[in-house]
Amino acid sequence: MKTIAIAAALLIPPSLACAQQQPMPPTMQMPDMPMPSQQHENHAAATPGKLPETQLLGAVAKRAPMTLEDFESIAEKTNPTLAQSHTLVRRAEQQGRQSALYPNPVVAYDAEHIRGGSYGGGEQGAYLQQNIVLGGKLGLRRSIYQQQAQEYTIGVDEQTYRVRNSVQQAFYKALTAQAAVVVRQHLLMLSLDAVKTSHQLANVGQADQPDVLQAEVEAEQANIDFVRSQREYLEDFQKLASIAGSRQLSVCPLTGDLEHPPAIDPEQQVATIVSASPSVKRAQQEVSVAEARLKAAKREAVPDLQLRAGEWWSGEQTSSTSNAAGPMSFVSAGVALPLWNRNQGNVEAAKAELERAQEDVTRTELSLKNLSEPLAQQYLAAQFEADRYRTDLLPRAQRAYDLYLAKYKQMAAAYPQVLISQRTLFQLQLDYLHALSTVWTTASALENFTLDGALSSPSSEPLNSTINLPNGGSQ
């Protein structure tokens, strides 16, 4: 027979002890709720079977705690999507710079009839050619990318809200999981005490063997649930670290006020989301981009002026003298006549894109309303639920458990009644934590415009790195 004292020593390090005589450290505290007042003493009862598994968070509790602000600071510095969103702005700015560069001049050498034949030497010389862009097309092309850079600037704000929302939701989910570990630990300690009490009563002939076996089963189940809750906390912490952008952050305790979520006006928040969300602003900016594209497409039909000037030397002999004709100058100018290709297809395509962008503003607003309305109702429902647990259900369940436990020790109640009241109490405590978590996560979603996806790549148009090439071509 192994003693419960050994089991408790393996399972619960002093830094995480949940017994009434030693309060929980601030880093692992859970929201205030009625907790059983059972004293644990030294747990000197004996139980058959395997000992409870060793505490998984022993080393974790010794590390410095982290707050929500710590993770938000990490995310601001290391989350890759924020850096990506800034690179999109720089890309558009440099594309605008490239699109407005003037065409390079052409310097060339030309020669004809070099051998001359019966006329003597041929003709040869050099010329300079320059295309003059007319109609303000370069400025209009640059305007497209300037408007796009502004869209991506709004995208930086949009991605910031995405990261912030994801970090906040992951933090409070992990904080809830941490509080659940404490609840499960309380339940395990009480189950171990119940085993001790059952053995003591059985030794004096005041408890039946089924009561002892039932107490041992409950203790073993409580241990399984305790280990599972620790695994869930480890999982949630690692997810939180990944969302923040950290690859090597060690698991540590979290500290935060889980029981006092922000008080918001859901109806007003929904209206703010629909009218002021970065997603709506970005959709509106896409309309400006489409308008710039349409304006540029209409102006592309204006032809460029092609100028050429040069100096020749002719070795051809004149008819009146044997001397060569000598140096000659020339100049030429021309434009392409926009007869067949007036860029009409691109103009109509730009009009269609403008219509699509305008409709996308309405689509975005409706989509945000569709997402935010259920969140507002979930927030209100969870807020009401958490308040009822705190003020009504938990105090009554606590009182019922205390009464049944006292009666059982006085042989005035059967042990199954104690088990039922115990299960009810701890299930209500877990449900209370779940309600608080829902209040926090829905409030975070509403305050961050329902934007989520801290590790989703920021949306952008396909990269075009062949704009206004130096050789005169472009794609």
Short mmCIF file of C-alpha atoms in Angstrom, two decimals:
data_model
loop_
_atom_site.label_atom_id
_atom_site.label_comp_id
_atom_site.label_asym_id
_atom_site.label_seq_id
_atom_site.Cartn_x
_atom_site.Cartn_y
_atom_site.Cartn_z
CA MET A 1 0.00 0.00 0.00
CA LYS A 2 1.39 3.39 -1.06
CA THR A 3 0.47 6.38 1.01
CA ILE A 4 -1.39 9.39 -0.30
CA ALA A 5 1.31 11.60 1.18
CA ILE A 6 3.77 10.23 -1.37
CA ALA A 7 1.27 10.63 -4.16
CA ALA A 8 0.54 14.22 -3.20
CA ALA A 9 4.26 15.04 -3.04
CA LEU A 10 4.79 13.69 -6.54
CA LEU A 11 1.72 15.34 -7.94
CA ILE A 12 1.58 18.80 -6.43
CA PRO A 13 4.71 20.90 -5.97
CA PRO A 14 4.51 23.61 -3.29
CA SER A 15 4.43 26.37 -5.92
CA LEU A 16 1.17 25.00 -7.30
CA ALA A 17 -0.41 23.75 -4.11
CA CYS A 18 -4.12 24.35 -4.00
CA ALA A 19 -4.86 23.37 -0.42
CA GLN A 20 -6.76 25.87 1.66
CA GLN A 21 -3.89 26.34 4.07
CA GLN A 22 -1.60 27.53 1.23
CA PRO A 23 -3.13 30.01 -1.27
CA MET A 24 -2.38 29.76 -4.97
CA PRO A 25 0.44 31.95 -6.26
CA PRO A 26 -0.74 34.90 -8.40
CA THR A 27 0.62 33.36 -11.59
CA MET A 28 -1.63 30.35 -11.35
CA GLN A 29 -4.70 31.88 -9.73
CA MET A 30 -8.13 31.25 -11.13
CA PRO A 31 -11.24 33.47 -10.95
CA ASP A 32 -12.82 33.74 -7.52
CA MET A 33 -15.36 31.00 -7.02
CA PRO A 34 -16.54 28.99 -4.03
CA MET A 35 -14.04 26.23 -3.39
CA PRO A 36 -14.44 23.31 -0.98
CA SER A 37 -13.13 24.06 2.49
CA GLN A 38 -11.92 20.50 3.00
CA GLN A 39 -8.60 20.39 4.85
CA HIS A 40 -6.05 18.03 3.28
CA GLU A 41 -3.73 17.39 6.24
CA ASN A 42 -1.08 14.82 5.28
CA HIS A 43 -3.22 12.46 3.15
CA ALA A 44 -2.09 9.46 5.09
CA ALA A 45 -4.70 7.07 3.75
CA ALA A 46 -3.78 4.08 1.66
CA THR A 47 -5.09 3.22 -1.80
CA PRO A 48 -4.39 0.22 -3.95
CA GLY A 49 -3.41 0.47 -7.58
CA LYS A 50 -1.19 2.96 -9.39
CA LEU A 51 -0.11 6.26 -7.91
CA PRO A 52 -1.35 9.47 -9.53
CA GLU A 53 0.91 10.59 -12.37
CA THR A 54 3.61 13.13 -11.57
CA GLN A 55 2.69 16.81 -11.95
CA LEU A 56 3.48 17.90 -15.52
CA LEU A 57 3.70 21.60 -14.77
CA GLY A 58 6.18 21.48 -11.91
CA ALA A 59 9.00 23.12 -13.86
CA VAL A 60 6.58 25.49 -15.57
CA ALA A 61 5.40 27.03 -12.29
CA LYS A 62 8.97 28.04 -11.39
CA ARG A 63 9.33 30.29 -14.43
CA ALA A 64 8.47 33.96 -14.56
CA PRO A 65 4.84 34.57 -15.53
CA MET A 66 3.83 36.33 -18.74
CA THR A 67 0.99 38.74 -19.40
CA LEU A 68 -1.11 39.51 -22.45
CA GLU A 69 0.98 42.62 -23.03
CA ASP A 70 4.11 40.46 -23.19
CA PHE A 71 2.67 38.35 -26.00
CA GLU A 72 1.34 41.37 -27.88
CA SER A 73 4.82 42.91 -27.72
CA ILE A 74 6.38 39.70 -29.04
CA ALA A 75 3.83 39.53 -31.85
CA GLU A 76 4.49 43.12 -32.85
CA LYS A 77 8.18 42.34 -33.27
CA THR A 78 8.23 38.77 -34.58
CA ASN A 79 4.92 37.86 -36.21
CA PRO A 80 5.91 37.36 -39.89
CA THR A 81 2.59 38.52 -41.34
CA LEU A 82 3.08 42.04 -39.98
CA ALA A 83 6.45 42.25 -41.70
CA GLN A 84 4.87 40.88 -44.89
CA SER A 85 2.17 43.55 -44.85
CA HIS A 86 4.82 46.28 -44.64
CA THR A 87 6.74 44.77 -47.57
CA LEU A 88 3.59 44.98 -49.71
CA VAL A 89 3.51 48.75 -49.13
CA ARG A 90 7.17 49.08 -50.15
CA ARG A 91 6.61 46.90 -53.20
CA ALA A 92 3.76 49.07 -54.48
CA GLU A 93 5.76 52.26 -53.85
CA GLN A 94 8.72 50.96 -55.84
CA GLN A 95 6.46 49.69 -58.63
CA GLY A 96 5.00 53.18 -58.85
CA ARG A 97 8.49 54.59 -59.05
CA GLN A 98 9.43 52.17 -61.83
CA SER A 99 6.26 52.74 -63.84
CA ALA A 100 6.92 56.50 -64.06
CA LEU A 101 10.51 56.25 -65.32
CA TYR A 102 11.02 57.82 -68.74
CA PRO A 103 11.96 55.56 -71.68
CA ASN A 104 15.69 55.24 -72.27
CA PRO A 105 17.10 56.93 -75.41
CA VAL A 106 18.55 54.84 -78.20
CA VAL A 107 22.00 55.58 -79.66
CA ALA A 108 22.80 53.68 -82.87
CA TYR A 109 25.24 53.39 -85.75
CA ASP A 110 23.94 52.81 -89.25
CA ALA A 111 25.74 52.22 -92.55
CA GLU A 112 24.69 51.62 -96.18
CA HIS A 113 26.66 50.85 -99.36
CA ILE A 114 29.91 50.81 -97.44
CA ARG A 115 31.92 49.49 -100.41
CA GLY A 116 30.41 52.15 -102.63
CA GLY A 117 30.64 50.34 -105.94
CA SER A 118 31.08 52.63 -108.96
CA TYR A 119 29.89 55.59 -106.91
CA GLY A 120 32.75 55.44 -104.42
CA GLY A 121 32.34 55.23 -100.62
CA GLY A 122 28.93 54.47 -99.06
CA GLU A 123 26.97 56.19 -96.31
CA GLN A 124 27.41 55.76 -92.54
CA GLY A 125 26.69 57.65 -89.38
CA ALA A 126 25.07 57.69 -85.95
CA TYR A 127 21.71 58.84 -84.63
CA LEU A 128 19.87 59.39 -81.39
CA GLN A 129 16.30 58.19 -80.93
CA GLN A 130 13.96 59.14 -78.08
CA ASN A 131 10.29 58.32 -77.48
CA ILE A 132 8.37 61.21 -75.91
CA VAL A 133 5.50 59.91 -73.77
CA LEU A 134 2.45 62.10 -74.30
CA GLY A 135 -0.90 62.40 -72.60
CA GLY A 136 0.44 62.19 -69.04
CA LYS A 137 0.45 58.40 -69.24
CA LEU A 138 3.47 57.97 -66.95
CA GLY A 139 1.82 59.94 -64.17
CA LEU A 140 -1.39 57.97 -64.52
CA ARG A 141 0.48 54.68 -64.40
CA ARG A 142 2.25 55.80 -61.26
CA SER A 143 -1.08 56.84 -59.74
CA ILE A 144 -2.30 53.24 -59.93
CA TYR A 145 0.52 52.03 -57.71
CA GLN A 146 0.23 55.00 -55.39
CA GLN A 147 -3.40 54.10 -54.79
CA GLN A 148 -2.39 50.47 -54.35
CA ALA A 149 0.28 51.47 -51.82
CA GLN A 150 -2.45 53.26 -49.88
CA GLU A 151 -4.55 50.10 -50.00
CA TYR A 152 -1.68 48.07 -48.59
CA THR A 153 -1.14 50.70 -45.88
CA ILE A 154 -4.71 50.07 -44.78
CA GLY A 155 -3.83 46.37 -45.02
CA VAL A 156 -1.12 46.93 -42.39
CA ASP A 157 -3.79 48.12 -39.96
CA GLU A 158 -6.02 45.23 -40.97
CA GLN A 159 -3.30 42.68 -40.31
CA THR A 160 -2.44 44.34 -37.00
CA TYR A 161 -6.01 43.81 -35.83
CA ARG A 162 -5.88 40.21 -37.06
CA VAL A 163 -2.76 39.50 -35.04
CA ARG A 164 -4.03 41.32 -31.98
CA ASN A 165 -7.34 39.46 -32.00
CA SER A 166 -5.68 36.09 -32.48
CA VAL A 167 -3.17 36.72 -29.69
CA GLN A 168 -5.86 37.91 -27.28
CA GLN A 169 -8.16 34.97 -27.98
CA ALA A 170 -5.32 32.46 -27.70
CA PHE A 171 -4.12 34.08 -24.47
CA TYR A 172 -7.49 33.89 -22.73
CA LYS A 173 -8.05 30.38 -23.97
CA ALA A 174 -4.71 29.37 -22.42
CA LEU A 175 -5.49 31.35 -19.27
CA THR A 176 -8.78 29.45 -19.00
CA ALA A 177 -6.95 26.17 -19.49
CA GLN A 178 -4.57 27.16 -16.69
CA ALA A 179 -7.50 27.89 -14.37
CA ALA A 180 -9.03 24.53 -15.34
CA VAL A 181 -5.82 22.85 -14.18
CA VAL A 182 -6.35 24.43 -10.76
CA VAL A 183 -9.96 23.24 -10.65
CA ARG A 184 -8.96 19.73 -11.62
CA GLN A 185 -6.24 19.79 -9.00
CA HIS A 186 -8.76 20.77 -6.34
CA LEU A 187 -10.99 17.91 -7.42
CA LEU A 188 -8.09 15.47 -7.24
CA MET A 189 -7.15 16.60 -3.75
CA LEU A 190 -10.73 16.21 -2.59
CA SER A 191 -10.92 12.79 -4.19
CA LEU A 192 -7.78 11.75 -2.35
CA ASP A 193 -9.29 13.04 0.88
CA ALA A 194 -12.44 11.04 0.14
CA VAL A 195 -10.33 7.91 -0.25
CA LYS A 196 -8.71 8.63 3.09
CA THR A 197 -12.08 9.18 4.77
CA SER A 198 -13.55 6.03 3.23
CA HIS A 199 -10.66 3.92 4.48
CA GLN A 200 -10.92 5.42 7.94
CA LEU A 201 -14.65 4.74 8.10
CA ALA A 202 -14.16 1.22 6.73
CA ASN A 203 -11.52 0.49 9.38
CA VAL A 204 -14.04 1.21 12.13
CA GLY A 205 -16.85 -0.61 10.34
CA GLN A 206 -18.81 2.51 9.41
CA ALA A 207 -18.37 2.29 5.62
CA ASP A 208 -18.99 -0.47 3.13
CA GLN A 209 -16.46 -1.84 0.66
CA PRO A 210 -18.43 -0.43 -2.34
CA ASP A 211 -18.01 3.07 -0.88
CA VAL A 212 -14.25 2.55 -0.64
CA LEU A 213 -14.01 1.22 -4.19
CA GLN A 214 -16.15 4.04 -5.51
CA ALA A 215 -13.93 6.61 -3.80
CA GLU A 216 -10.83 5.03 -5.32
CA VAL A 217 -12.40 5.01 -8.79
CA GLU A 218 -13.32 8.68 -8.43
CA ALA A 219 -9.76 9.51 -7.38
CA GLU A 220 -8.29 7.71 -10.36
CA GLN A 221 -10.70 9.43 -12.74
CA ALA A 222 -9.86 12.78 -11.17
CA ASN A 223 -6.18 12.08 -11.77
CA ILE A 224 -6.83 11.28 -15.44
CA ASP A 225 -8.79 14.51 -15.83
CA PHE A 226 -6.03 16.45 -14.08
CA VAL A 227 -3.36 15.11 -16.42
CA ARG A 228 -5.55 15.84 -19.44
CA SER A 229 -6.10 19.42 -18.29
CA GLN A 230 -2.34 19.92 -18.00
CA ARG A 231 -1.85 18.61 -21.53
CA GLU A 232 -4.50 21.00 -22.78
CA TYR A 233 -2.71 23.91 -21.12
CA LEU A 234 0.60 22.92 -22.72
CA GLU A 235 -1.12 22.69 -26.09
CA ASP A 236 -2.85 26.07 -25.75
CA PHE A 237 0.34 27.77 -24.60
CA GLN A 238 2.27 26.48 -27.60
CA LYS A 239 -0.47 27.72 -29.93
CA LEU A 240 -0.29 31.12 -28.26
CA ALA A 241 3.48 31.26 -28.71
CA SER A 242 3.18 30.33 -32.39
CA ILE A 243 0.56 32.99 -33.05
CA ALA A 244 2.80 35.57 -31.40
CA GLY A 245 5.59 34.49 -33.74
CA SER A 246 7.91 32.82 -31.23
CA ARG A 247 9.48 29.44 -32.02
CA GLN A 248 11.43 28.82 -28.82
CA LEU A 249 9.34 30.32 -26.03
CA SER A 250 9.34 28.03 -22.99
CA VAL A 251 6.02 27.20 -21.38
CA CYS A 252 5.44 29.38 -18.33
CA PRO A 253 2.53 30.51 -16.15
CA LEU A 254 0.16 33.19 -17.37
CA THR A 255 -1.17 36.03 -15.31
CA GLY A 256 -4.31 37.95 -16.16
CA ASP A 257 -7.73 38.99 -14.91
CA LEU A 258 -10.03 36.33 -16.31
CA GLU A 259 -13.03 37.23 -14.17
CA HIS A 260 -13.41 40.85 -15.27
CA PRO A 261 -13.83 40.96 -19.07
CA PRO A 262 -14.34 44.30 -20.80
CA ALA A 263 -17.82 45.77 -20.76
CA ILE A 264 -18.82 46.71 -24.30
CA ASP A 265 -22.00 47.74 -26.08
CA PRO A 266 -22.44 44.95 -28.64
CA GLU A 267 -24.99 46.84 -30.73
CA GLN A 268 -22.77 49.89 -31.00
CA GLN A 269 -19.75 47.69 -31.67
CA VAL A 270 -21.50 45.97 -34.59
CA ALA A 271 -22.30 49.35 -36.12
CA THR A 272 -18.66 50.42 -35.69
CA ILE A 273 -17.45 47.23 -37.34
CA VAL A 274 -19.64 47.75 -40.41
CA SER A 275 -18.71 51.42 -40.81
CA ALA A 276 -15.08 51.65 -39.68
CA SER A 277 -13.49 48.24 -40.17
CA PRO A 278 -10.14 48.25 -42.00
CA SER A 279 -11.67 45.62 -44.28
CA VAL A 280 -14.33 48.11 -45.40
CA LYS A 281 -11.74 50.86 -45.79
CA ARG A 282 -9.58 48.55 -47.86
CA ALA A 283 -12.52 47.61 -50.09
CA GLN A 284 -13.23 51.31 -50.59
CA GLN A 285 -9.59 51.89 -51.46
CA GLU A 286 -9.80 49.12 -54.05
CA VAL A 287 -12.43 51.25 -55.76
CA SER A 288 -9.89 54.09 -55.92
CA VAL A 289 -7.35 51.70 -57.43
CA ALA A 290 -9.87 50.56 -60.04
CA GLU A 291 -10.72 54.19 -60.89
CA ALA A 292 -7.02 54.93 -61.40
CA ARG A 293 -6.71 51.91 -63.67
CA LEU A 294 -9.69 53.02 -65.75
CA LYS A 295 -8.35 56.54 -66.11
CA ALA A 296 -4.94 55.24 -67.16
CA ALA A 297 -6.46 52.74 -69.60
CA LYS A 298 -8.42 55.51 -71.36
CA ARG A 299 -5.28 57.62 -71.76
CA GLU A 300 -3.14 54.78 -73.15
CA ALA A 301 -4.65 55.37 -76.62
CA VAL A 302 -2.73 58.65 -76.86
CA PRO A 303 0.29 57.84 -79.11
CA ASP A 304 3.87 58.57 -78.13
CA LEU A 305 6.02 60.90 -80.23
CA GLN A 306 9.00 59.16 -81.77
CA LEU A 307 11.96 61.46 -82.48
CA ARG A 308 15.17 60.57 -84.32
CA ALA A 309 18.11 62.82 -85.24
CA GLY A 310 21.59 62.02 -86.50
CA GLU A 311 24.66 62.86 -88.56
CA TRP A 312 25.75 60.96 -91.70
CA TRP A 313 28.80 60.97 -93.89
CA SER A 314 28.28 60.09 -97.55
CA GLY A 315 31.15 58.96 -99.75
CA GLU A 316 29.06 59.16 -102.90
CA GLN A 317 30.68 61.32 -105.58
CA THR A 318 28.66 64.12 -107.09
CA SER A 319 28.19 64.35 -110.86
CA SER A 320 30.04 67.69 -111.22
CA THR A 321 33.07 66.86 -109.14
CA SER A 322 35.02 63.90 -108.00
CA ASN A 323 34.61 64.95 -104.37
CA ALA A 324 32.41 62.95 -101.98
CA ALA A 325 29.09 64.39 -100.89
CA GLY A 326 30.42 64.56 -97.31
CA PRO A 327 28.50 65.04 -94.05
CA MET A 328 24.71 65.19 -93.90
CA SER A 329 22.24 65.67 -91.04
CA PHE A 330 18.76 64.25 -90.69
CA VAL A 331 15.82 64.33 -88.32
CA SER A 332 12.52 62.45 -88.25
CA ALA A 333 9.38 62.49 -86.10
CA GLY A 334 6.38 60.19 -86.06
CA VAL A 335 3.44 58.91 -84.10
CA ALA A 336 1.48 55.66 -84.21
CA LEU A 337 -2.03 56.21 -85.53
CA PRO A 338 -4.60 54.73 -83.09
CA LEU A 339 -6.80 53.30 -85.82
CA TRP A 340 -7.31 49.68 -84.89
CA ASN A 341 -5.96 49.46 -81.35
CA ARG A 342 -7.35 52.21 -79.13
CA ASN A 343 -6.95 50.10 -75.97
CA GLN A 344 -10.70 49.63 -76.04
CA GLY A 345 -10.58 46.11 -74.60
CA ASN A 346 -8.52 47.18 -71.60
CA VAL A 347 -10.82 50.16 -71.02
CA GLU A 348 -13.89 47.92 -70.87
CA ALA A 349 -12.05 45.47 -68.62
CA ALA A 350 -11.13 48.33 -66.28
CA LYS A 351 -14.78 49.40 -66.18
CA ALA A 352 -15.80 45.87 -65.23
CA GLU A 353 -13.14 45.81 -62.49
CA LEU A 354 -14.43 49.12 -61.14
CA GLU A 355 -17.96 47.72 -60.95
CA ARG A 356 -16.66 44.63 -59.18
CA ALA A 357 -14.75 46.75 -56.64
CA GLN A 358 -17.83 48.90 -55.94
CA GLU A 359 -19.96 45.83 -55.31
CA ASP A 360 -17.23 44.39 -53.10
CA VAL A 361 -17.64 47.29 -50.66
CA THR A 362 -21.27 46.28 -50.12
CA ARG A 363 -20.29 42.62 -49.91
CA THR A 364 -17.67 43.36 -47.26
CA GLU A 365 -20.08 45.38 -45.15
CA LEU A 366 -22.73 42.66 -45.29
CA SER A 367 -20.17 39.97 -44.55
CA LEU A 368 -18.92 41.82 -41.47
CA LYS A 369 -22.46 42.33 -40.22
CA ASN A 370 -23.14 38.65 -40.77
CA LEU A 371 -20.07 37.75 -38.70
CA SER A 372 -20.48 40.31 -35.94
CA GLU A 373 -24.18 39.89 -35.13
CA PRO A 374 -23.80 36.28 -33.86
CA LEU A 375 -20.70 37.31 -31.89
CA ALA A 376 -22.68 40.05 -30.19
CA GLN A 377 -25.35 37.58 -29.15
CA GLN A 378 -22.73 35.08 -27.95
CA TYR A 379 -21.11 37.82 -25.88
CA LEU A 380 -24.40 38.75 -24.20
CA ALA A 381 -25.35 35.13 -23.59
CA ALA A 382 -21.95 34.23 -22.11
CA GLN A 383 -21.98 37.39 -19.97
CA PHE A 384 -25.37 36.46 -18.52
CA GLU A 385 -24.27 32.85 -18.04
CA ALA A 386 -21.08 33.80 -16.19
CA ASP A 387 -22.97 36.18 -13.93
CA ARG A 388 -25.51 33.51 -12.98
CA TYR A 389 -22.78 30.99 -12.25
CA ARG A 390 -20.92 33.46 -10.02
CA THR A 391 -23.88 34.84 -8.07
CA ASP A 392 -26.29 31.90 -7.88
CA LEU A 393 -25.28 28.46 -9.09
CA LEU A 394 -21.80 28.14 -7.61
CA PRO A 395 -22.69 29.33 -4.08
CA ARG A 396 -25.62 26.91 -3.93
CA ALA A 397 -23.61 23.99 -5.29
CA GLN A 398 -20.84 24.74 -2.80
CA ARG A 399 -23.30 24.77 0.08
CA ALA A 400 -24.89 21.49 -1.04
CA TYR A 401 -21.50 19.80 -1.28
CA ASP A 402 -20.42 20.99 2.14
CA LEU A 403 -23.66 19.74 3.72
CA TYR A 404 -23.53 16.32 2.06
CA LEU A 405 -19.86 15.87 2.98
CA ALA A 406 -20.52 16.78 6.61
CA LYS A 407 -23.48 14.39 6.79
CA TYR A 408 -21.43 11.59 5.21
CA LYS A 409 -18.73 11.97 7.83
CA GLN A 410 -21.46 11.79 10.46
CA MET A 411 -22.92 8.70 8.78
CA ALA A 412 -26.09 10.67 7.98
CA ALA A 413 -25.76 10.53 4.17
CA ALA A 414 -24.66 7.95 1.62
CA TYR A 415 -21.41 8.45 -0.27
CA PRO A 416 -23.08 8.55 -3.73
CA GLN A 417 -24.83 11.75 -2.62
CA VAL A 418 -21.44 13.27 -1.85
CA LEU A 419 -20.12 12.23 -5.26
CA ILE A 420 -23.10 13.71 -7.09
CA SER A 421 -22.79 17.05 -5.30
CA GLN A 422 -19.03 17.07 -5.85
CA ARG A 423 -19.36 16.40 -9.57
CA THR A 424 -22.04 19.08 -9.86
CA LEU A 425 -19.88 21.65 -8.09
CA PHE A 426 -16.78 21.08 -10.17
CA GLN A 427 -18.67 20.83 -13.43
CA LEU A 428 -20.26 24.18 -12.66
CA GLN A 429 -16.83 25.62 -11.95
CA LEU A 430 -15.56 24.40 -15.31
CA ASP A 431 -18.68 25.72 -17.04
CA TYR A 432 -18.08 29.07 -15.34
CA LEU A 433 -14.57 29.17 -16.74
CA HIS A 434 -15.88 28.30 -20.19
CA ALA A 435 -18.43 31.13 -19.98
CA LEU A 436 -15.72 33.61 -18.96
CA SER A 437 -13.54 32.43 -21.83
CA THR A 438 -16.40 32.96 -24.28
CA VAL A 439 -17.00 36.48 -22.95
CA TRP A 440 -13.34 37.35 -23.44
CA THR A 441 -12.96 35.83 -26.90
CA THR A 442 -16.17 37.33 -28.29
CA ALA A 443 -15.32 40.73 -26.80
CA SER A 444 -11.88 40.53 -28.38
CA ALA A 445 -13.37 39.63 -31.75
CA LEU A 446 -15.83 42.53 -31.62
CA GLU A 447 -13.20 45.04 -30.52
CA ASN A 448 -10.89 43.91 -33.33
CA PHE A 449 -13.50 44.12 -36.10
CA THR A 450 -13.93 40.28 -36.21
CA LEU A 451 -10.56 40.09 -37.96
CA ASP A 452 -8.70 36.85 -37.35
CA GLY A 453 -5.84 34.86 -38.83
CA ALA A 454 -2.53 35.94 -37.29
CA LEU A 455 -0.60 33.47 -39.43
CA SER A 456 -2.55 33.89 -42.67
CA SER A 457 -0.52 35.58 -45.39
CA PRO A 458 -1.74 39.15 -46.12
CA SER A 459 -3.77 39.24 -49.32
CA SER A 460 -2.26 40.98 -52.33
CA GLU A 461 -2.32 40.92 -56.10
CA PRO A 462 0.19 38.64 -57.85
CA LEU A 463 3.66 40.16 -57.93
CA ASN A 464 4.56 41.77 -61.27
CA SER A 465 8.30 42.40 -61.40
CA THR A 466 8.48 43.31 -65.11
CA ILE A 467 6.95 46.78 -65.17
CA ASN A 468 8.39 49.28 -67.65
CA LEU A 469 11.56 47.33 -68.41
CA PRO A 470 14.67 49.32 -69.42
CA ASN A 471 14.58 47.84 -72.92
CA GLY A 472 11.15 49.30 -73.54
CA GLY A 473 9.09 46.17 -72.94
CA SER A 474 6.68 45.43 -70.10
CA GLN A 475 4.28 42.77 -68.98
#
